[in-house]
CSV table of C-alpha atoms in Angstrom, one decimal:
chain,number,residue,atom,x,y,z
C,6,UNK,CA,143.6,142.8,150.8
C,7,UNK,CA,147.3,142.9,152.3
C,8,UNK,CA,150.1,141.2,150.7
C,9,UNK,CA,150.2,138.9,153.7
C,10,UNK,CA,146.2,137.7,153.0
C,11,UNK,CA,147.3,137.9,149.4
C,12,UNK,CA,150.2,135.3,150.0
C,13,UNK,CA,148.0,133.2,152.1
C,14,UNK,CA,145.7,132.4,149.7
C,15,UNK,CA,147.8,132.3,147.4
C,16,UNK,CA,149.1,128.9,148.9
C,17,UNK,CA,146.1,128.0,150.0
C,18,UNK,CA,144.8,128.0,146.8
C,19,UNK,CA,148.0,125.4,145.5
C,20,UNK,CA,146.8,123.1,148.8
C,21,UNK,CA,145.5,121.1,146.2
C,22,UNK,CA,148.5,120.2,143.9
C,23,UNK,CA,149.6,118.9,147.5
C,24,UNK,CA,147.3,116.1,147.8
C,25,UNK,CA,146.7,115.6,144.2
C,26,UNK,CA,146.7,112.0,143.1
C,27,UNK,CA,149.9,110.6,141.1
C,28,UNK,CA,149.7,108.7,138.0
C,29,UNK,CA,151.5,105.4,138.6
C,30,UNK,CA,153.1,103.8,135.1
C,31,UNK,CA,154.0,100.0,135.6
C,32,UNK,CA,156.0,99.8,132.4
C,33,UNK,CA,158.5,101.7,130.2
C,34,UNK,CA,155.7,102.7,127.4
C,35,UNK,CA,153.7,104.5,130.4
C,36,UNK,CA,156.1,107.9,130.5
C,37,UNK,CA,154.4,109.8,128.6
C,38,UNK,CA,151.4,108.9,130.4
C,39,UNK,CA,153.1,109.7,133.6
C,40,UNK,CA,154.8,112.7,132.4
C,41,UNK,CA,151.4,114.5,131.2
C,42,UNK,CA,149.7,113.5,134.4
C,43,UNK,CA,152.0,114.2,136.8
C,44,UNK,CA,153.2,117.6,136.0
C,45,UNK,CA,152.3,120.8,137.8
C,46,UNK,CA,152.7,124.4,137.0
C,47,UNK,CA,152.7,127.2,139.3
C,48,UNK,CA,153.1,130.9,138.6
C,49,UNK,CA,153.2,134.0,140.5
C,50,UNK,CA,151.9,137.9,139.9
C,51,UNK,CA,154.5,140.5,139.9
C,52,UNK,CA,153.2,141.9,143.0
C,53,UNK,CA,153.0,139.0,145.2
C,54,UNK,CA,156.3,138.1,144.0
C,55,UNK,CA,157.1,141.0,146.4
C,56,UNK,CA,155.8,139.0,149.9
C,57,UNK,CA,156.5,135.0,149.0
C,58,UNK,CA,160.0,134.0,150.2
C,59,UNK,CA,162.1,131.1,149.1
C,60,UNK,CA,161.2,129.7,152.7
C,61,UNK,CA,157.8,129.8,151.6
C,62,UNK,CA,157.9,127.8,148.7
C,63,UNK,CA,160.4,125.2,150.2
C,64,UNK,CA,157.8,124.5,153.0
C,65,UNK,CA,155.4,124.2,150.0
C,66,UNK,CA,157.6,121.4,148.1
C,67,UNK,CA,158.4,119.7,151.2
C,68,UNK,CA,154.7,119.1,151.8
C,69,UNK,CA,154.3,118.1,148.3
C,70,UNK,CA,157.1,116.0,148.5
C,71,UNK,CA,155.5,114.4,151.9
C,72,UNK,CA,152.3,113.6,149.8
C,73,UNK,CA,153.8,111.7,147.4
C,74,UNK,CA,156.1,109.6,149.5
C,75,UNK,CA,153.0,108.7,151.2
C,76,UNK,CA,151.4,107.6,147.4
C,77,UNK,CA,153.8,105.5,146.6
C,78,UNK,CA,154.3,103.7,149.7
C,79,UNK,CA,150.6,102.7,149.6
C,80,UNK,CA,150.9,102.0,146.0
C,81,UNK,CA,150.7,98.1,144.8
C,82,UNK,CA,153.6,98.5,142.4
C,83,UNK,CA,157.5,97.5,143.7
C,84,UNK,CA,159.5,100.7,142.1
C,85,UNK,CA,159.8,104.5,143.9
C,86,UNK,CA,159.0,108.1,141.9
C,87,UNK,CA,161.1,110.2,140.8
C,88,UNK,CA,160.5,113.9,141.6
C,89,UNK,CA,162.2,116.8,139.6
C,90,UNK,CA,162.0,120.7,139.7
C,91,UNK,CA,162.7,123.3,136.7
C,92,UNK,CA,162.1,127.2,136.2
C,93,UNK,CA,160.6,127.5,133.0
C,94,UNK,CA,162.2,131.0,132.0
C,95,UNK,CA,160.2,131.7,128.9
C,96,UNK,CA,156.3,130.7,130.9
C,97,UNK,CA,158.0,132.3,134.0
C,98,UNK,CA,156.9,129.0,136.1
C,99,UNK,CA,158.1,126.1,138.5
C,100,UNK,CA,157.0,123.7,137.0
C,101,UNK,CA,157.7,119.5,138.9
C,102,UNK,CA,157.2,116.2,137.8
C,103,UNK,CA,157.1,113.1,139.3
C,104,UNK,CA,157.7,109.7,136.9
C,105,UNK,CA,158.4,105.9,137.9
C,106,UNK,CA,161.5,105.2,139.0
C,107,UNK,CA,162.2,102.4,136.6
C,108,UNK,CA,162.9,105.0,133.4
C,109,UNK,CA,165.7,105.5,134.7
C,110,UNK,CA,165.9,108.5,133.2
C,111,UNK,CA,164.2,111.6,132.7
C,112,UNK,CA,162.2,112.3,129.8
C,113,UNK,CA,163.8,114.9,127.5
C,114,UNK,CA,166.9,115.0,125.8
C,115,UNK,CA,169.0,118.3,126.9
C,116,UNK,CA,171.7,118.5,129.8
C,117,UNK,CA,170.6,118.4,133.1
C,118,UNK,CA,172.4,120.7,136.2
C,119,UNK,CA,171.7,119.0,139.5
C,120,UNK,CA,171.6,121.1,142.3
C,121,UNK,CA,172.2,121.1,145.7
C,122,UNK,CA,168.7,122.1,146.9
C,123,UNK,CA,165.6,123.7,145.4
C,124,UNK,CA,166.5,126.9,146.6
C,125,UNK,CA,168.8,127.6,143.7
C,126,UNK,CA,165.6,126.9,141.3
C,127,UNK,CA,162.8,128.7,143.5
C,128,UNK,CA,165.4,131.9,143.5
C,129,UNK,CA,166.0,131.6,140.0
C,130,UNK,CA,161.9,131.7,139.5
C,131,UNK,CA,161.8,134.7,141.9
C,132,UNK,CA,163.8,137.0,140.4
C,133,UNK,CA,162.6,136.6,137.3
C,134,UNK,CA,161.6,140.1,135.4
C,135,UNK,CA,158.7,138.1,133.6
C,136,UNK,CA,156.0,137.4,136.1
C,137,UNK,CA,153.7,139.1,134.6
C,138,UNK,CA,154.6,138.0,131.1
C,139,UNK,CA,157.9,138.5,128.7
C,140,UNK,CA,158.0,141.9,126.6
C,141,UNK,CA,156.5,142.7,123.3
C,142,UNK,CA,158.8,144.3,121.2
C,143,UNK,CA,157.5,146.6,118.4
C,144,UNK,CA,153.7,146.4,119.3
């Protein structure tokens, strides 16, 4: 298979987080609800690292992003979603998150750097050394 079949089903295969249904909390004791329902992960092989550009994955996002709008304009509660990106170095993943609005706050405790766009996060998660798993030392 060439890398460009490899990379198209490789999002064809996360199609499915796009239209994946949300998890809607309608109080403040529903994060943690929201916050294990509404998290996706998504990792990447060392070779197909190789062919998928940040392009790629922002027209990914933007889809998701799409989806979700759509959610929670047809949903029967009065607040909006919150949606939030992170590379997790250590799993080598993007991993997102979408929680109610009415937090108003996300759920964790350590400082948070806003960026400008995704891009900074989806580059960060590219040129990661670790796709195919972090280094055992001594074994």
């Amino acid at each position: 298979m060439t890398n460009q079949m490899n990379k198209e089903y490789y999002f064809k295969n996360l199609e499915a987080i796009i239209t994946d249904i949300i998890f809607f909390g309608n109080s403040e004791q529903d994060l943690n609800e929201e916050t294990i329902n509404n998290m996706w992960r998504i990792s990447l092989d060392l070779e197909l690292v190789k062919t998928i550009k940040v392009g790629d994955y922002r027209e990914f996002f933007l889809k998701v992003i799409q989806n979700r709008q759509e959610q929670v304009f047809r949903s029967p509660w009065n607040h909006g979603m919150i949606f939030y990106l992170w590379f997790d170095p250590l799993a080598c993943q993007l991993r997102f998150n979408l929680i109610s609005a009415l937090h108003g706050r996300l759920p964790f405790q350590c400082n948070l750097e806003f960026v400008e766009n995704m891009d900074e996060i989806i580059i960060d998660f590219l040129n990661s050394p670790f796709h195919n798993g972090l280094p055992l030392q001594g074994y």
